[in-house]
Coordinates of C-alpha atoms and ligand atoms in Angstrom, one line a residue:
X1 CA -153.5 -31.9 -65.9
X2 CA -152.2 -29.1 -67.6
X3 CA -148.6 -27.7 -66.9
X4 CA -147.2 -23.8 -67.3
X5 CA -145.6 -23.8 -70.4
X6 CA -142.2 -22.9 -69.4
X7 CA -139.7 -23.6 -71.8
X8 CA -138.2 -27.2 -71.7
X9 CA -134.4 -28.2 -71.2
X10 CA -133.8 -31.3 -71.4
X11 CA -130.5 -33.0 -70.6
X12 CA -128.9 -36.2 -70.8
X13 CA -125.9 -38.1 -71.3
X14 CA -126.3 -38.3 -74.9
X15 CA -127.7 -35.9 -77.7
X16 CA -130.8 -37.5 -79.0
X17 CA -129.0 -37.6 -82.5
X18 CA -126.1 -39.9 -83.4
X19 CA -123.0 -38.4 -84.5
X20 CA -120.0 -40.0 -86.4
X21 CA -117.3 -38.4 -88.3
X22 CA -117.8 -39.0 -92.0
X23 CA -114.1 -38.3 -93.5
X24 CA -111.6 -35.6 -92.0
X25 CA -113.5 -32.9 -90.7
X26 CA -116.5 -34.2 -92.1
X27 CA -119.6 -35.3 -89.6
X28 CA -122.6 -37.3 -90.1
X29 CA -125.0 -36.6 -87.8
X30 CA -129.2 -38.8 -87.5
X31 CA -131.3 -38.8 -85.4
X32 CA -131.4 -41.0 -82.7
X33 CA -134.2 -43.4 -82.1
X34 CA -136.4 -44.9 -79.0
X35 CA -139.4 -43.5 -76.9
X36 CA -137.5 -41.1 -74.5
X37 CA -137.0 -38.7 -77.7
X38 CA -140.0 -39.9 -79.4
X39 CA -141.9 -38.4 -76.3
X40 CA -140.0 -35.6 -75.3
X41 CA -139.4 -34.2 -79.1
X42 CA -143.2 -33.0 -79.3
X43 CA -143.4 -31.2 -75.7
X44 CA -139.8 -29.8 -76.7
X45 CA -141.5 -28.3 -80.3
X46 CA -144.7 -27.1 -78.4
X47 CA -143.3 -25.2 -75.9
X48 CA -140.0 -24.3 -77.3
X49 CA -136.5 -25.9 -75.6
X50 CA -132.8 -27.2 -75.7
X51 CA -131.8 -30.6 -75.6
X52 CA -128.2 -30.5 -74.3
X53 CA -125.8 -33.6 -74.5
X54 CA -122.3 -35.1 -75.3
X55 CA -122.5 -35.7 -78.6
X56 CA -121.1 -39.4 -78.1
X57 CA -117.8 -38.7 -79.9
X58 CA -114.3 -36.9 -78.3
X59 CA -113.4 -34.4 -80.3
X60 CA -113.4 -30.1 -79.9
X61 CA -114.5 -29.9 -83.4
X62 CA -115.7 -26.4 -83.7
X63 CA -116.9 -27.6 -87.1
X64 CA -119.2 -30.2 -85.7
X65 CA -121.4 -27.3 -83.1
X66 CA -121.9 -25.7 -86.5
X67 CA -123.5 -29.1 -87.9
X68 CA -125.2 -29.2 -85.2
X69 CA -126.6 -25.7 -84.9
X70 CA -128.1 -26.5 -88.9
X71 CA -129.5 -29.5 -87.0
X72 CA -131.3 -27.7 -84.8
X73 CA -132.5 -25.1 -87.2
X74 CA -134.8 -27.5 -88.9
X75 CA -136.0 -29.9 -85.9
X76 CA -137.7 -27.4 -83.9
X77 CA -135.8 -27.2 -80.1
X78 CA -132.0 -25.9 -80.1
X79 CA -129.6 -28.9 -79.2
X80 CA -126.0 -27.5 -77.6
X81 CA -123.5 -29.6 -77.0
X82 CA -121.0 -31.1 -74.3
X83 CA -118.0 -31.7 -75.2
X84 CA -115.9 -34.3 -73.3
X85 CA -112.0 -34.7 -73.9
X86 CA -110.4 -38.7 -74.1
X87 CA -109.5 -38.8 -70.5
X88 CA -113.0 -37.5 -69.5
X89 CA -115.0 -40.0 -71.4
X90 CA -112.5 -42.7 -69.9
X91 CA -113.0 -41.5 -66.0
X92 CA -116.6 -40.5 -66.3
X93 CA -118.4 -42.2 -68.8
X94 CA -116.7 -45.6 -69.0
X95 CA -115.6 -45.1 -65.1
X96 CA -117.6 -43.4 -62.9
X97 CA -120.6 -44.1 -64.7
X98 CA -120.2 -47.4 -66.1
X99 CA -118.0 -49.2 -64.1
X100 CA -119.2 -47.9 -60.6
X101 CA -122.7 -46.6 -60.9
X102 CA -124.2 -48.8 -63.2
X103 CA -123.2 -52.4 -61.6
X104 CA -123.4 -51.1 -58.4
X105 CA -127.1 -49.8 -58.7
X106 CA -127.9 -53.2 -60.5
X107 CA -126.4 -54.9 -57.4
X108 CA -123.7 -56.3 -58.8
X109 CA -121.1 -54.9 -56.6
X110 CA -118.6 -57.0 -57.2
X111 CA -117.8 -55.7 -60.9
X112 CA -117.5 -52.1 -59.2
X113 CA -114.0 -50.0 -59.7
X114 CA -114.5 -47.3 -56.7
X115 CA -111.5 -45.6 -58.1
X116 CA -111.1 -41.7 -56.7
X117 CA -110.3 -39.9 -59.8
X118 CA -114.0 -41.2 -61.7
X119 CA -115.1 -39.7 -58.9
X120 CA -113.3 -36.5 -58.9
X121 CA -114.0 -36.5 -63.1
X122 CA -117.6 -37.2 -62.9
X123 CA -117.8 -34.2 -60.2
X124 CA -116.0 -32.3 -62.8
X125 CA -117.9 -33.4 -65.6
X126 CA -121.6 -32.6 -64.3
X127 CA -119.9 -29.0 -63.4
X128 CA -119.1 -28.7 -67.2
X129 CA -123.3 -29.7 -67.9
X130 CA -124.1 -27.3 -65.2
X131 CA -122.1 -24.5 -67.2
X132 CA -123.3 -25.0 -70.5
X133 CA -127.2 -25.7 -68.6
X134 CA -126.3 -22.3 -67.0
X135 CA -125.1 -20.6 -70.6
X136 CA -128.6 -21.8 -72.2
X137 CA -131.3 -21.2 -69.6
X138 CA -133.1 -18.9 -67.8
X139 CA -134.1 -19.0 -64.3
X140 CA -138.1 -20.0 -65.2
X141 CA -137.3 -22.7 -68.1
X142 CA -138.2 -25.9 -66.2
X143 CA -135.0 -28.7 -66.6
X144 CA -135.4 -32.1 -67.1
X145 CA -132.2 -33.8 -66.1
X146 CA -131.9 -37.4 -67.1
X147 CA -130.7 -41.0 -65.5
X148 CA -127.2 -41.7 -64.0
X149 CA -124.5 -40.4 -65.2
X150 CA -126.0 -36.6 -64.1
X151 CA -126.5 -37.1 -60.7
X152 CA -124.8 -34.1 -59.3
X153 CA -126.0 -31.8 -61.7
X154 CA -128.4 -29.9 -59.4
X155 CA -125.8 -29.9 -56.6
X156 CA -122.9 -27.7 -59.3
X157 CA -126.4 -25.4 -60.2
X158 CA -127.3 -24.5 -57.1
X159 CA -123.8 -23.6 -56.0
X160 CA -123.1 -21.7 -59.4
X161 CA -126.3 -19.5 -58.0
X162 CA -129.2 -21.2 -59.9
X163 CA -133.1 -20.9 -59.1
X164 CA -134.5 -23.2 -61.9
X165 CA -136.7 -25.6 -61.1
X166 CA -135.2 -29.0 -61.4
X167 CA -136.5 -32.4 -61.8
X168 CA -134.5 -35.4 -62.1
X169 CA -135.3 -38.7 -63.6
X170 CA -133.6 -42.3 -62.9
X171 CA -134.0 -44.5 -66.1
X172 CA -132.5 -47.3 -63.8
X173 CA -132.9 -49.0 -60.3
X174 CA -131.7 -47.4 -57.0
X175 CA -130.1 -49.6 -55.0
X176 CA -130.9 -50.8 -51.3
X177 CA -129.1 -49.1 -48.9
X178 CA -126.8 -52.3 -47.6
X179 CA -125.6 -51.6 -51.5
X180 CA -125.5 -47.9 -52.1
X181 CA -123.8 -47.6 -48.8
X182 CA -120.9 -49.3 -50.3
X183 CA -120.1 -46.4 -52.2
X184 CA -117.4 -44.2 -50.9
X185 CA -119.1 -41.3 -51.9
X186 CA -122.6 -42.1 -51.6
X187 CA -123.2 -38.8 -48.9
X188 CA -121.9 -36.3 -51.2
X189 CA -124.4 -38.4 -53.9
X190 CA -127.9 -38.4 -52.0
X191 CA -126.9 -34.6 -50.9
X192 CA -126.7 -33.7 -54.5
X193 CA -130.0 -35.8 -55.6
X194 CA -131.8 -33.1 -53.1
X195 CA -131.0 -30.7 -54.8
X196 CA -133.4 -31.3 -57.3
X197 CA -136.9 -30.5 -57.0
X198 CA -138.6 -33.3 -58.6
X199 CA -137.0 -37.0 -58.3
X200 CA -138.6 -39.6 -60.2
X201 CA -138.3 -43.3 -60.4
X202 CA -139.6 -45.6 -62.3
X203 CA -140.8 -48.3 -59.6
X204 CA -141.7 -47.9 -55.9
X205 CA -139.2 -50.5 -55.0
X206 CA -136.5 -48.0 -56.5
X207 CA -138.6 -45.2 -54.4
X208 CA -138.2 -47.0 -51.2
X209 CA -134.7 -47.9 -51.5
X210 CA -133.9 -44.2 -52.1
X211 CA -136.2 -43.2 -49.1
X212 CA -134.1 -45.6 -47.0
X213 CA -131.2 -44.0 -48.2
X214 CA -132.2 -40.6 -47.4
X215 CA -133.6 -41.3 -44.0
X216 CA -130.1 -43.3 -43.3
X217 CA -127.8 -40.5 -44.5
X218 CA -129.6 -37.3 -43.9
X219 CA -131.0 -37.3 -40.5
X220 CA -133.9 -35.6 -40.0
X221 CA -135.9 -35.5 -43.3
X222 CA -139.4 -35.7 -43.0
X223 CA -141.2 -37.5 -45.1
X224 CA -145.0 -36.7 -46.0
X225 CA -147.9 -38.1 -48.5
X226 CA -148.8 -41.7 -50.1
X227 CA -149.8 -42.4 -53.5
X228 CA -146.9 -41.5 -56.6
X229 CA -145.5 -38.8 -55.3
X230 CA -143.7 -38.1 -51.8
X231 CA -143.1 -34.9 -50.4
X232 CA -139.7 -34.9 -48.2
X233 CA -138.5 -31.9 -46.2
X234 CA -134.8 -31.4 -45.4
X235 CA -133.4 -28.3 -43.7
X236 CA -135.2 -25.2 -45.7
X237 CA -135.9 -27.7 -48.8
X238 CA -138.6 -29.6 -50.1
X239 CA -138.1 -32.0 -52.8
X240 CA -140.5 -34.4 -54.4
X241 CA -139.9 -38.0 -54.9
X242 CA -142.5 -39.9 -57.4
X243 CA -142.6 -43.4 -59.3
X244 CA -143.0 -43.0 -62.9
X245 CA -143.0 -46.2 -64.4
X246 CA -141.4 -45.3 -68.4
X247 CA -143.0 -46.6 -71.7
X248 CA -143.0 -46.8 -75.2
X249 CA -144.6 -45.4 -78.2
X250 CA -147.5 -48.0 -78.6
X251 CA -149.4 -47.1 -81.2
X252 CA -146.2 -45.9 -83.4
X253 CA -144.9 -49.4 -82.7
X254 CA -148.5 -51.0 -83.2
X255 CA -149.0 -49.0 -86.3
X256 CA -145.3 -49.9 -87.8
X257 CA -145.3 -53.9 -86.9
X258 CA -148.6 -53.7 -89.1
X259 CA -146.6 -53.1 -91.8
X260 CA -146.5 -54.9 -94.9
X261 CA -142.9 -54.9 -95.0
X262 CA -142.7 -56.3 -91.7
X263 CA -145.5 -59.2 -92.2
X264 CA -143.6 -60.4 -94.9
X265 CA -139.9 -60.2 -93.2
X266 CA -141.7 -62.3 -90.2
X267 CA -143.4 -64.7 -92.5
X268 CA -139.8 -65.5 -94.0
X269 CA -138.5 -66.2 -90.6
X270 CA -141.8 -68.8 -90.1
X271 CA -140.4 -70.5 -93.5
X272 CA -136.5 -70.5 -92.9
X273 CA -137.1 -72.2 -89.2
X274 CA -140.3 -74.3 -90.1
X275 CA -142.4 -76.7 -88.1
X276 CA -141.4 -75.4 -84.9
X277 CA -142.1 -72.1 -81.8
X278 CA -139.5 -69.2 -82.1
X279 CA -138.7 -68.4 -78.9
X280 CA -136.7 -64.5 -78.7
X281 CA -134.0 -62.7 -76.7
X282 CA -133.4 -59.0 -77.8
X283 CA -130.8 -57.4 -75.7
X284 CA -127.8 -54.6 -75.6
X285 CA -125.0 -57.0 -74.8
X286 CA -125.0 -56.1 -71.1
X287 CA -124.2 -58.2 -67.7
X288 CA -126.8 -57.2 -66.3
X289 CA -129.1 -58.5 -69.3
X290 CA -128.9 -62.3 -68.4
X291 CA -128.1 -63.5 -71.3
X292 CA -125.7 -66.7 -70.3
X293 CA -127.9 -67.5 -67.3
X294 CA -131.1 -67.7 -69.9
X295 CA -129.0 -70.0 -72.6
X296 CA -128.0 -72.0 -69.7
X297 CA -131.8 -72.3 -68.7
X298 CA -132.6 -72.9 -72.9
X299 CA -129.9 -75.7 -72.4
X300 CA -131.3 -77.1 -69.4
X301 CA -134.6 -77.4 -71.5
X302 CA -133.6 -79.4 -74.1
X303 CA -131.7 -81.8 -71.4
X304 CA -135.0 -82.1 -69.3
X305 CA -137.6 -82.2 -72.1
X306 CA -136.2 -84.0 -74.9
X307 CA -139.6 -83.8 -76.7
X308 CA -139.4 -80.5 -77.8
X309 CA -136.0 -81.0 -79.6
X310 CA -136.6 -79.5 -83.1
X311 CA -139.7 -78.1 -81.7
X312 CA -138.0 -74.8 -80.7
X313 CA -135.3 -72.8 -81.7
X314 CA -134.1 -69.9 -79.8
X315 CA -132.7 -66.7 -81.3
X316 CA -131.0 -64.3 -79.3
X317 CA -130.3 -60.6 -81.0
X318 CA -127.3 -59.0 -79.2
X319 CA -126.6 -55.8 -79.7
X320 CA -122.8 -54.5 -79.4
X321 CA -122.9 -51.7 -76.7
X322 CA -120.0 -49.9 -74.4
X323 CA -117.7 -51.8 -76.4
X324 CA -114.7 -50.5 -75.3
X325 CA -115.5 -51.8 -71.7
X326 CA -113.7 -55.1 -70.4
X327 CA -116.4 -56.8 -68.9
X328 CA -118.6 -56.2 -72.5
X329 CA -116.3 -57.8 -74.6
X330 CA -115.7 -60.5 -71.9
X331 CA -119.2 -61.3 -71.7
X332 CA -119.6 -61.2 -75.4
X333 CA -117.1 -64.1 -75.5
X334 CA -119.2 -66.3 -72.7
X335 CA -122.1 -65.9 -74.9
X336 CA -120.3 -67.5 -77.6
X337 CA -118.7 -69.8 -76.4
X338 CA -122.1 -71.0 -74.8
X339 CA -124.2 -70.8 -78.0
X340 CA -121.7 -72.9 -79.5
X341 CA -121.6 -75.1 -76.7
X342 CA -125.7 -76.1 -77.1
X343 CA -124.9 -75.9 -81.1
X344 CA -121.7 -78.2 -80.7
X345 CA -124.5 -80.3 -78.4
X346 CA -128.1 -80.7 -79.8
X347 CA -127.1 -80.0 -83.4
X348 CA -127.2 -82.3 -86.6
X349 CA -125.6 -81.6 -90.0
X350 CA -128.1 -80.3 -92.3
X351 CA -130.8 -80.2 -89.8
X352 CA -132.4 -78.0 -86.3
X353 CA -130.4 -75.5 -85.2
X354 CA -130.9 -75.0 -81.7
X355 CA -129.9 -71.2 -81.1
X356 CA -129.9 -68.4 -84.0
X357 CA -127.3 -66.0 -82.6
X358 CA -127.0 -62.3 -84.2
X359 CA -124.9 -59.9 -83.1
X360 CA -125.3 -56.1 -84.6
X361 CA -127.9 -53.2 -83.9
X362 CA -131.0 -54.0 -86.0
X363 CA -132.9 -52.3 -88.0
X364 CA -136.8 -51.0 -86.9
X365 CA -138.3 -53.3 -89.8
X366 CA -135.7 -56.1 -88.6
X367 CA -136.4 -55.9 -85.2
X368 CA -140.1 -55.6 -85.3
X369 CA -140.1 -58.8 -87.4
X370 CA -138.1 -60.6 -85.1
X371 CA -141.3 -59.1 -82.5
X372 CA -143.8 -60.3 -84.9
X373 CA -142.2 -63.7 -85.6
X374 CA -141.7 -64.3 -82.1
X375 CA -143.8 -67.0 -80.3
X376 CA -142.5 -66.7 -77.0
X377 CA -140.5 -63.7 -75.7
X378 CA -137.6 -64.5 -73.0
X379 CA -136.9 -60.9 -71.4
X380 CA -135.0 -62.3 -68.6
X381 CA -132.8 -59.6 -67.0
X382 CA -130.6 -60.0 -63.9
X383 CA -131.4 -56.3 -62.8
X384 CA -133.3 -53.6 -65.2
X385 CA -134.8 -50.0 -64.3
X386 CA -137.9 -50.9 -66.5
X387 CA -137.0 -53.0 -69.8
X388 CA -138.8 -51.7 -72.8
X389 CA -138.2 -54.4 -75.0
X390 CA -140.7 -56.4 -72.8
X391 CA -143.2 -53.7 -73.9
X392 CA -142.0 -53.2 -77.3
X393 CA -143.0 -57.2 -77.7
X394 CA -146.0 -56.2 -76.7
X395 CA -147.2 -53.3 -78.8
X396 CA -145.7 -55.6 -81.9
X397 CA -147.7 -58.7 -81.1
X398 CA -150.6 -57.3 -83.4
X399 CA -152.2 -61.2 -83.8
X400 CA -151.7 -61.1 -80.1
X401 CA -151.2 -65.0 -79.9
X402 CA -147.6 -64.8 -78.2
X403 CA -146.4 -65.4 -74.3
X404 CA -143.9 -63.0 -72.8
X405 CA -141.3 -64.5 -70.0
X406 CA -140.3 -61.5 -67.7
X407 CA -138.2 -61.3 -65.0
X408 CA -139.5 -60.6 -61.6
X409 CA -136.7 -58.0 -61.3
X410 CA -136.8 -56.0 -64.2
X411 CA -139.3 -52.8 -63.5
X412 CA -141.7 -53.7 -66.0
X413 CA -142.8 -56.7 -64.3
X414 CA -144.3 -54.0 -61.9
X415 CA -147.0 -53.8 -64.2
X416 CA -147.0 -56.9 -66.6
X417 CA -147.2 -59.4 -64.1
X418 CA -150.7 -60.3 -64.6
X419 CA -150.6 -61.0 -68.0
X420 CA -146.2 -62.3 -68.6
X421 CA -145.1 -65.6 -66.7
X422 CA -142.7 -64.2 -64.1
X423 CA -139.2 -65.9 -63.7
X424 CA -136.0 -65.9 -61.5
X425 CA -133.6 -65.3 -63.4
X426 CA -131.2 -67.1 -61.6
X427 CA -133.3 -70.4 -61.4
X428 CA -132.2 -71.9 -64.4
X429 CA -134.6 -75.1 -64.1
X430 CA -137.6 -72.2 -63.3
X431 CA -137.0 -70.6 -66.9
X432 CA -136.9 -73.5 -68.7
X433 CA -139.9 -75.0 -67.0
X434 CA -141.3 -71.3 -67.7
X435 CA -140.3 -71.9 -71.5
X436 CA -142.0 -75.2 -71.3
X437 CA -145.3 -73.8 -69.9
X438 CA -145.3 -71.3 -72.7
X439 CA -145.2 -74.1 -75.0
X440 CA -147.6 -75.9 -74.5
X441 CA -150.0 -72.7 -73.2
X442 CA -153.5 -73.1 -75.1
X443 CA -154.5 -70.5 -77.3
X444 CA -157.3 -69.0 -75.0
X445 CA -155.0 -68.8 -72.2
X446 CA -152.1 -67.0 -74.0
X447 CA -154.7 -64.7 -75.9
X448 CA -155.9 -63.6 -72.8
X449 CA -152.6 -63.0 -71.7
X450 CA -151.4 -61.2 -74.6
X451 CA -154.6 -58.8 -74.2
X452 CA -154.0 -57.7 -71.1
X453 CA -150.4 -57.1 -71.0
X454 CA -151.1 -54.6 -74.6
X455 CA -153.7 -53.3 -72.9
X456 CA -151.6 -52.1 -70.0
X457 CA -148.8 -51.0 -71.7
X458 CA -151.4 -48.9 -74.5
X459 CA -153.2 -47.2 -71.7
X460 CA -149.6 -46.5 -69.8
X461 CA -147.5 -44.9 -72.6
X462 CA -144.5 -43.1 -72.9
X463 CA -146.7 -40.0 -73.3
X464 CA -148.2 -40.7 -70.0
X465 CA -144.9 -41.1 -68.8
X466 CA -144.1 -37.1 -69.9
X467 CA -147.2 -36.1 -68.6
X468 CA -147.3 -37.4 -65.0
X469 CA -143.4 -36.4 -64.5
X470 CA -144.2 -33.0 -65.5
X471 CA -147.5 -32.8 -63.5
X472 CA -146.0 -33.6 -60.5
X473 CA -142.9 -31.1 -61.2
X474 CA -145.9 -28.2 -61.5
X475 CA -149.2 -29.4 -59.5
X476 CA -149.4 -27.4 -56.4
X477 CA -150.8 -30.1 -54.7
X478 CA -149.0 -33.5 -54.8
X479 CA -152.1 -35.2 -53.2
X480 CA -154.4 -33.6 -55.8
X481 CA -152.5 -35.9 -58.6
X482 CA -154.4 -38.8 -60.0
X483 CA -153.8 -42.0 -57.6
X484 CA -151.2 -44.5 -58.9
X485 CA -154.0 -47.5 -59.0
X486 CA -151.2 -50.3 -60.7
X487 CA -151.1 -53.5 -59.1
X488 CA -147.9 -53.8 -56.9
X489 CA -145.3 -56.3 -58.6
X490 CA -144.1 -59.1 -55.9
X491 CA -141.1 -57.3 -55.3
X492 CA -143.4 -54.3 -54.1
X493 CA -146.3 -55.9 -52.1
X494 CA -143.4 -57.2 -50.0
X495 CA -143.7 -54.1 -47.7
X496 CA -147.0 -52.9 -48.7
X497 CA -148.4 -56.1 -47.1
X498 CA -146.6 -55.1 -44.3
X499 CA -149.3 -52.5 -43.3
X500 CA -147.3 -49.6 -44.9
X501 CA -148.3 -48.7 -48.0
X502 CA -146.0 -46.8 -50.6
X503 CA -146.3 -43.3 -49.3
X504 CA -145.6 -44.5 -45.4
X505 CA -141.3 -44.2 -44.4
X506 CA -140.5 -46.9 -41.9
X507 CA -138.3 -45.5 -39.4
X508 CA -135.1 -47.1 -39.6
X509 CA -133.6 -48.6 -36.3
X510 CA -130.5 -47.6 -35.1
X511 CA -127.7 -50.0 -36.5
X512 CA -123.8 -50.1 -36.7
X513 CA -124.5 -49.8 -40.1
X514 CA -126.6 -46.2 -39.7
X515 CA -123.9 -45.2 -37.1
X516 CA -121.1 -45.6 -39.5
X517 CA -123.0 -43.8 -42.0
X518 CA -123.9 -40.4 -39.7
X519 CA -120.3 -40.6 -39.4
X520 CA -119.4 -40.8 -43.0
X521 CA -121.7 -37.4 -43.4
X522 CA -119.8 -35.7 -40.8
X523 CA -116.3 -36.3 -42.0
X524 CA -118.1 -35.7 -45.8
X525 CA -118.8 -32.5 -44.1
X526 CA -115.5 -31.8 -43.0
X527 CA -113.7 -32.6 -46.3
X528 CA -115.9 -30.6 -48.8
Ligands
F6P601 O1 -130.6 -47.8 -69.7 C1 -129.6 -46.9 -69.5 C2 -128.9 -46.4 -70.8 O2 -128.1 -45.4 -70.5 C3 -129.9 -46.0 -71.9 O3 -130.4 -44.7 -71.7 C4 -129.1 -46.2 -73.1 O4 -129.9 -46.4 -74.3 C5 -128.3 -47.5 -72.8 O5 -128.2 -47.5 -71.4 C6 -127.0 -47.5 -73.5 O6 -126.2 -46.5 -73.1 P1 -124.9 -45.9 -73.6 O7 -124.6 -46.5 -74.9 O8 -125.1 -44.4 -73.7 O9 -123.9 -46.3 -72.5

């Protein structure tokens, strides 16, 4: 479907470049990787845009917007930055954001800090996005606001008089609303979220949470349509709300895990851990990721199936992330100290070692060797918006002769579960057995597999992903869009096999828990 070619802003958290300081007021600044700015890049240099961002750094360095202005000269879209002072990046990116929204809307509640000043700062902070959105657009460039940490954005544009057309993506889940109504300011939140034109998410499951939401704290939307995209009506406004299921670059990643360079890095890995199935964990070191839960289930394998004892090896990449975080470094020591628990167990001088553990970001050839070398591919996630490294295993597995392990509640097993073997998480006896099916899989069965999970994820790319976001932000017709024709993940059919299917709202009944949230709105009211 073709889309008016308004001009493109995109914003998000970060700049899609990474920027360090390189001696005194000297800055280094390369380009970031990964499919969100593989696929928007291209749009952004066909129709002309801004990228707009915090750079990733605290600092008021005039000299750096003038690095980054020479930046922008030569890669074709204009990037502006955000800047954010110490205290800001402590109360909204580290607070608000990280330590409220993002366990919370992974439902892990307990590791929330509802702490009022994040709140006040991450109000504050969107504001300062909305002014420099404000200072670099024009009232018919479409903007293309991105994931958590920008939730109220919309809400500070409209009140500072803005027109523009706004559409808003969530790269991870939305809670249920027994969850999100645990947040003290989760009125103020969903009122902002309408203000956006265009909502997307990337599963229905995340849809129909946020639908429950809405129809919980905003009495009297009316929801219309089935299919991707929802049309809800609310006072004078109508905002869509679509499921658009995000991707990678597959043939890029196809094309580069075919190369020689990698082949021979994978080959090595083959000869350094002979005679035996390479089974892979790739994560950020994240809670949410599941990393102790899966060595406890690794562990659990050796225990219950003796026989494959120096017939696997396990290596888990970690890579460092929000490390100035408690619970990160925390966790980072639980991993430890349970890799060296199975080591201290199962190993032998001068022989198998059970688990490879490497902690540090990798490299594209590294990683895509690890891909490559792989056998097996855990991807076992507590709680994950979509999880591209499930589909990044994909696109590498070229000799497609490999099994991918997916958790049931990470978004991509929305799509993979036909061809992956889905796991709980949590069951610790289910992954291993999982890890032992995958052994001992024939070929025919895990080619077959392998097929049809690269098949799905090279027809559904992250170009795809661009295109149906922006032709439901432009279609006049939401209905007229092509029908969403996936197969529903577990977690989905749930309610569609209740006779609903995604497009149909069921009414909520009136609870104590509804009641106390009608009155939340009205004293929300009151206080704004
Ligand atoms: O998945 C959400 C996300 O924000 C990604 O966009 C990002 O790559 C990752 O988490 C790490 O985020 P950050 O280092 O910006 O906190």
């Amino acid at each position: 479907m073709s889309t008016p070619s308004r001009r493109l802003v995109v914003v998000s958290n970060r700049l899609p470049y990474i920027v360090s300081r390189n001696g005194e007021d000297r800055w280094q600044v390369v380009p970031g990787s990964g499919g969100l700015v593989s696929a928007l890049v291209p749009v952004l240099g066909q129709r002309g845009g801004t990228w707009i961002g915090w750079p990733g750094v605290a600092t008021d360095d005039e000299h750096l917007d003038h690095v980054l202005a020479d930046v922008s000269a030569g890669c074709g879209y204009a990037l502006k930055p955000v800047h954010l002072t110490p205290d800001e990046v402590h109360n909204f990116y580290q607070g608000f954001s990280n330590a409220v929204v993002w366990p919370l809307f992974h439902d892990l509640q307990s590791l929330c800090n509802f702490d009022p000043e994040y709140w006040r700062t991450y109000r504050a902070v969107n504001r300062k996005f909305a002014v420099t959105i404000r200072a670099n657009s024009e009232d018919d460039d479409f903007i293309w606001v991105h994931d958590y940490h920008l939730m109220n954005v919309a809400s500070e544009l409209r009140a500072a008089g803005s027109h523009a057309r706004l559409g808003f993506f969530l790269h991870i889940p939305f809670p249920s609303l027994d969850l999100f109504a645990k947040l003290p300011w989760c009125v103020q939140l969903i009122d902002a979220l309408l203000q956006f034109n265009l909502i997307g998410f990337q599963t229905l499951r995340d849809r129909r949470n946020f639908v429950q939401c809405v129809r919980a704290l905003v009495p009297g939307t009316e929801f219309e349509g089935k299919g991707p995209v929802l049309t809800a009506t609310t006072g004078e406004r109508t905002i869509r709300i679509g499921t658009f299921p995000i991707s990678v670059d597959f043939t890029a990643i196809e094309r580069q895990a075919a190369l020689p360079e990698v082949a021979r890095r994978a080959n090595e890995l083959h000869r350094l851990l002979p005679g035996r199935k390479l089974l892979l964990g790739v994560d950020r070191l994240d809670y949410t990721k599941g990393i102790p839960n899966r060595l406890d289930a690794f562990a659990d394998l050796l225990h219950r199936f003796p026989h494959l004892r120096e017939r696997i090896s396990l290596i888990q990449v970690v890579v460092p992330s929000r490390v100035e975080i408690r619970d990160y470094d925390d966790l980072k020591n639980t991993i430890e100290r349970l890799v060296g628990r199975i080591n201290g167990e199962f190993m032998r001088p001068g022989g198998w070692v059970p688990v490879w553990y490497v902690y540090g970001s990798l490299n594209t050839t590294d990683l895509l060797a690890y891909y490559r070398a792989a056998d097996i591919a855990l991807v076992t996630p507590l709680r994950d918006g979509m999880n591209l490294v499930a589909k990044e295993y994909c696109a590498s597995s070229i000799e497609e002769d490999s099994v991918l392990i997916l958790s049931e509640f990470a978004g991509a097993a929305a799509q993979l579960r036909r061809g992956a073997l889905l796991v709980n998480p949590y069951d610790v006896e289910g992954v291993a057995e999982a890890i032992r099916v995958a052994f001992t899989m024939s070929e025919d069965e895990r080619r077959a597999r392998m097929r049809r999970l690269r098949r799905s994820v090279r027809r559904n790319d992250v170009f795809l992903w661009v295109d149906n976001f922006l032709a439901a932000a432009f279609a006049s017709d939401v209905d007229r869009l092509p029908k969403d024709t996936r197969p529903l993940s577990i977690l989905e059919s749930d309610y569609a096999s209740h006779g609903f299917v995604s497009g149909d709202v069921e009414p909520e009944p009136a609870t104590p828990l509804a009641e106390g949230l009608i009155a939340r709105r009205h004293a929300a009211n009151l206080l704004n």
